[in-house]
Coordinates of C-alpha atoms in Angstrom, one line a residue:
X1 CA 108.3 111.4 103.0
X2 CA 108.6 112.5 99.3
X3 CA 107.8 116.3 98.6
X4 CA 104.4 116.5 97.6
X5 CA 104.1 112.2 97.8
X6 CA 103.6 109.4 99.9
X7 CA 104.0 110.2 103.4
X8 CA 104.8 106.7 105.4
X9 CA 103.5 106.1 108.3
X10 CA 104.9 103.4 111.5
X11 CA 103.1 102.0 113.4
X12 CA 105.8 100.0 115.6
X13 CA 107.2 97.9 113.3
X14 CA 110.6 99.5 114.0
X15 CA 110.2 98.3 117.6
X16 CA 112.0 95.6 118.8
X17 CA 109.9 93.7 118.8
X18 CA 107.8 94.7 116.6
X19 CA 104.9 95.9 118.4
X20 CA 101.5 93.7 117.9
X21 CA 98.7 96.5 116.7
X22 CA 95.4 95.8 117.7
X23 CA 93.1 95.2 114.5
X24 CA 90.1 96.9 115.5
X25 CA 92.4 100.0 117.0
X26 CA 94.5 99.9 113.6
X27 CA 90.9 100.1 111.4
X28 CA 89.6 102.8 113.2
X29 CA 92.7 105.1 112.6
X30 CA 92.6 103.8 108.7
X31 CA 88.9 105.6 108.9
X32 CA 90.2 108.5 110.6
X33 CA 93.1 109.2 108.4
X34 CA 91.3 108.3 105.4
X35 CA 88.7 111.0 106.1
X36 CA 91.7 113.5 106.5
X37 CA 93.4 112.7 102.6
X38 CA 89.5 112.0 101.0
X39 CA 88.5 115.7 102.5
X40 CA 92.5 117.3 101.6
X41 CA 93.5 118.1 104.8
X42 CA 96.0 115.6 104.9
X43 CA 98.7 114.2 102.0
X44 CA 98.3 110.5 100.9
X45 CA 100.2 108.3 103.5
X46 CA 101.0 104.2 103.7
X47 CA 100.6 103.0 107.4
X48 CA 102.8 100.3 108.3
X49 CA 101.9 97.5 110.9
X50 CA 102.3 94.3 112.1
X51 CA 98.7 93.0 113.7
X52 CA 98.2 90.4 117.3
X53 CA 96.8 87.2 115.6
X54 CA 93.3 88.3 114.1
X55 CA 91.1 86.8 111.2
X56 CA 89.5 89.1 108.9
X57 CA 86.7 88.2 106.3
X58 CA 85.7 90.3 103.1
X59 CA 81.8 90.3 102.4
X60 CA 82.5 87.5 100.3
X61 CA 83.8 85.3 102.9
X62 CA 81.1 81.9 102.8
X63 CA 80.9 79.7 106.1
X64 CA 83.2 76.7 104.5
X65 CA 86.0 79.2 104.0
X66 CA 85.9 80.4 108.0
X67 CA 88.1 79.0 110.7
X68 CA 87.4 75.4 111.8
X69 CA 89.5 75.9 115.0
X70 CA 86.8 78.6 116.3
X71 CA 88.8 81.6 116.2
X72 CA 87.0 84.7 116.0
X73 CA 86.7 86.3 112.9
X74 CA 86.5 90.2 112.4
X75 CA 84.0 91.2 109.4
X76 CA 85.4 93.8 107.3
X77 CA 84.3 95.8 104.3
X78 CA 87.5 95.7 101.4
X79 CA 86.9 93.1 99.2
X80 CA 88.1 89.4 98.7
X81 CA 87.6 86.6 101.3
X82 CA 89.0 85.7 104.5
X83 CA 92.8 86.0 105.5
X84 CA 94.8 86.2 108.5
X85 CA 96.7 88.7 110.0
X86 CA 99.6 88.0 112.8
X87 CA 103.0 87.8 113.4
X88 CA 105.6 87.9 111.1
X89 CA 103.5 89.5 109.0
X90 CA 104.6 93.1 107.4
X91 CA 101.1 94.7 106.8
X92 CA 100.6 98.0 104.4
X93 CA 97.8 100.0 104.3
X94 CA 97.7 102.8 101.6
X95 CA 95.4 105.6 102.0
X96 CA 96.1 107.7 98.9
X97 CA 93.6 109.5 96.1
X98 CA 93.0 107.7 92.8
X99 CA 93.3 109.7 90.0
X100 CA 90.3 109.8 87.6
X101 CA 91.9 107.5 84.9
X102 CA 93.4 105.0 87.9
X103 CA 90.7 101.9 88.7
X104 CA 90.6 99.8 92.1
X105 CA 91.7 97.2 89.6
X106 CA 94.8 99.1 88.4
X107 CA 95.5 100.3 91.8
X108 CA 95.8 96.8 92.8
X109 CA 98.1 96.0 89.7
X110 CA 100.1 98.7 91.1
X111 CA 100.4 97.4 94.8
X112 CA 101.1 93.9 93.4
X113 CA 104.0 95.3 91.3
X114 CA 105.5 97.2 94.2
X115 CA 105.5 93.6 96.1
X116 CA 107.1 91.5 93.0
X117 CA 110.0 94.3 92.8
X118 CA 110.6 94.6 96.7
X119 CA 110.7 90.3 96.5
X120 CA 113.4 90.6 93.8
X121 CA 115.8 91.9 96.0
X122 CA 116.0 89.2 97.9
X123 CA 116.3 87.1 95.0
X124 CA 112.4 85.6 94.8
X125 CA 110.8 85.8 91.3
X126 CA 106.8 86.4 91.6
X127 CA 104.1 87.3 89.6
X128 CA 100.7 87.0 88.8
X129 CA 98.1 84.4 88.3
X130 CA 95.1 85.5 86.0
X131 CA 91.7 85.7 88.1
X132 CA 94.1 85.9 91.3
X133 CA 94.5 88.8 93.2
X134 CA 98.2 89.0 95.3
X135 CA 101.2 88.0 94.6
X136 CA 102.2 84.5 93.8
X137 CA 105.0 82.2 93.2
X138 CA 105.0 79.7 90.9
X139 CA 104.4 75.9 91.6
X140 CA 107.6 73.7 91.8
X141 CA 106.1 69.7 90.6
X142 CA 109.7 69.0 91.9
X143 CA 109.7 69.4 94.6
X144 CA 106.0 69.0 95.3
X145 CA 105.0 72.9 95.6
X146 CA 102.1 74.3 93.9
X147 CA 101.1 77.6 93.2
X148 CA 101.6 80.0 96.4
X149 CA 100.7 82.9 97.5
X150 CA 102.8 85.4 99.1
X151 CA 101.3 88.8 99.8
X152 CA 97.2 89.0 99.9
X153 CA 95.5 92.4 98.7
X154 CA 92.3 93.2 99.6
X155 CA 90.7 96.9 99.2
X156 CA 88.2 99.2 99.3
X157 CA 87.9 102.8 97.3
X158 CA 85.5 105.6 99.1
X159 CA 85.2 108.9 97.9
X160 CA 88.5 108.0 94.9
X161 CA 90.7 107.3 98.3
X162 CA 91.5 103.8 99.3
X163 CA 90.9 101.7 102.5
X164 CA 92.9 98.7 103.0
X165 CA 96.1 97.0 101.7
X166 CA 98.5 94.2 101.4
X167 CA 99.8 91.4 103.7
X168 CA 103.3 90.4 102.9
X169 CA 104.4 87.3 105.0
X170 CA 108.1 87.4 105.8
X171 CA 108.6 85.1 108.8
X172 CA 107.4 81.2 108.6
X173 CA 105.5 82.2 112.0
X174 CA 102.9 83.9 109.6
X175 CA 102.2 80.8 108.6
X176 CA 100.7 78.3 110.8
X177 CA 97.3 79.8 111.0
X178 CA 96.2 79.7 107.2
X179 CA 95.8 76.0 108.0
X180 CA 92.8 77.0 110.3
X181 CA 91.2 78.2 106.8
X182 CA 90.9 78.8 103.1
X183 CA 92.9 81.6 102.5
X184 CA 91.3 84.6 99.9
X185 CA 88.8 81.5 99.1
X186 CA 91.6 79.4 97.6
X187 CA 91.6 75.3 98.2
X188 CA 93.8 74.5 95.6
X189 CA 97.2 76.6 96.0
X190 CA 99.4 77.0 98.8
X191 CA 100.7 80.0 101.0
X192 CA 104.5 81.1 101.7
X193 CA 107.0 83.5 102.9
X194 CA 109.9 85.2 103.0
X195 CA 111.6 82.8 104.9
X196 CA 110.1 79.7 103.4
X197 CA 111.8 80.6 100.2
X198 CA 114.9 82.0 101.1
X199 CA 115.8 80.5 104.2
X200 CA 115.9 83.6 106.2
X201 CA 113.4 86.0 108.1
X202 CA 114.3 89.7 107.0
X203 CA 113.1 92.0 109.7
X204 CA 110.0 93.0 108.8
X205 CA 111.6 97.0 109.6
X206 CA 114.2 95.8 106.6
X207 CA 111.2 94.7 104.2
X208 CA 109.9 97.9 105.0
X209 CA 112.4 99.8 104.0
X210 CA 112.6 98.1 100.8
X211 CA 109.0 98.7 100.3
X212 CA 108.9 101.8 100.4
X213 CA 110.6 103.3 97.3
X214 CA 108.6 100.7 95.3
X215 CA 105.6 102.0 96.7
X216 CA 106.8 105.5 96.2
X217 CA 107.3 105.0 92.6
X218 CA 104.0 103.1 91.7
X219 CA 102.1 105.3 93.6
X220 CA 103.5 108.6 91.3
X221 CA 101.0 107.1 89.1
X222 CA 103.4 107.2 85.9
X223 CA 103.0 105.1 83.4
X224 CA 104.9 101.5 84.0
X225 CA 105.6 98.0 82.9
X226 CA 104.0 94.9 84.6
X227 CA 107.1 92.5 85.8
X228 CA 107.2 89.1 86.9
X229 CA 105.7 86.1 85.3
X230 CA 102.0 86.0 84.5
X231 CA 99.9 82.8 84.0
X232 CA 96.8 82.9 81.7
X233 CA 96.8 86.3 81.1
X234 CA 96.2 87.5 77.6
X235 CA 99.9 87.2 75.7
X236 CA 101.2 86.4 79.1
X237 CA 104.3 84.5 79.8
X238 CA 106.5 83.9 82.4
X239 CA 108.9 86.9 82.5
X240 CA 106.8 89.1 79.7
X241 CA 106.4 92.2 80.5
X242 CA 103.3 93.9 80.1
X243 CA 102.4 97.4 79.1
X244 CA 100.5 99.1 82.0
X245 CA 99.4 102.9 82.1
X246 CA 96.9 102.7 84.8

């Protein structure tokens, strides 16, 4: 913890194994703990996790985009589309106050920016695709790679306090199941990992760790600079940075 900041929260990802979190258990202590910061009884706090295998749609989620292999699906109420949530998978759910002049949208900003510095450390260059929420890497027509997606954010602000988080897939076993559907709504990009693009599964407790001072900083709510390539944003180039206050 960070006097008077973030405190961070584990919810077994230290285990080994890491432990598999039930989503609907997981959901209902985001409620209760969210209650606790939006009332300020409690500090703002980041729970950690890694879920069983689950499926989790946004009220946007349309039929076409659902599993075709008949999984269940858990309805949810952050925004974006569907996604999946399993193994291998380092999960982060921030449960902090937004200050008046901070927006859902540059809270996101913010969550993506922690991601695209934590994946630099191990030497992966991401960004941002305009229109695109998450974090992305860029396509590779060389080796026959488009566009793909990394870390999914999907949230929800009640009361100025956020619900919900990121996925950050480290392991190639968090992979397999986005083939069961159309991930965030997407058909025409691709999904990847840690391991995919790097050739080696961190421990998700080392990601963490990484995370956290990223998270730590961006969620000071100082002003900062946007890093990482950006496609079709306005000005944006790969590896221009961009001014951000909120």
């Amino acid at each position: 913890m960070v006097p008077g900041g973030l405190t961070h929260v584990d919810l077994g990802v230290r285990r080994d194994p890491p432990a598999l979190a039930d989503y609907q258990e997981t959901w209902d202590l985001q409620r209760a703990v969210h209650a606790r910061v939006a009332s300020g009884e409690w500090g703002p706090r980041v729970l950690y996790v890694q879920h069983a295998p689950v499926y989790t749609a946004g009220h946007r989620t349309t039929p076409d985009q659902r599993p075709t292999d008949g999984t269940p699906v858990v309805e949810v109420d952050r925004g974006g589309l569907i996604t999946y949530h399993g193994p291998g998978q380092l999960v982060g759910y921030p449960i902090v106050g937004l200050p008046d002049r901070v927006g859902p949208l540059a809270y996101v900003r913010r969550l993506e920016e922690a991601i695209i510095r934590t994946l630099r450390g191990y030497g992966i260059e991401a960004g941002r695709v305009e229109g695109r929420t998450g974090v992305w890497l860029e396509a590779d027509p060389a080796a026959l790679r488009p566009e793909r997606k990394i870390a999914a954010i999907g949230v929800r602000v009640s009361r100025r306090t956020t619900l919900h988080g990121f996925a950050l897939n480290v392991a190639a076993s968090s992979l397999g199941p986005f083939s069961s559907i159309v991930p965030c709504g997407i058909a025409d990009a691709g999904v990847t990992c840690v391991e995919a693009e790097i050739g080696r599964a961190p421990s998700l407790a080392e990601v963490m760790d990484a995370l956290v001072p990223r998270l730590d900083e961006l969620l000071a709510w100082e002003p900062f600079e946007q890093t990482g390539w950006a496609h079709g944003a306005p000005g944006g180039r790969p590896g221009a940075p961009v001014a951000a206050g909120g």
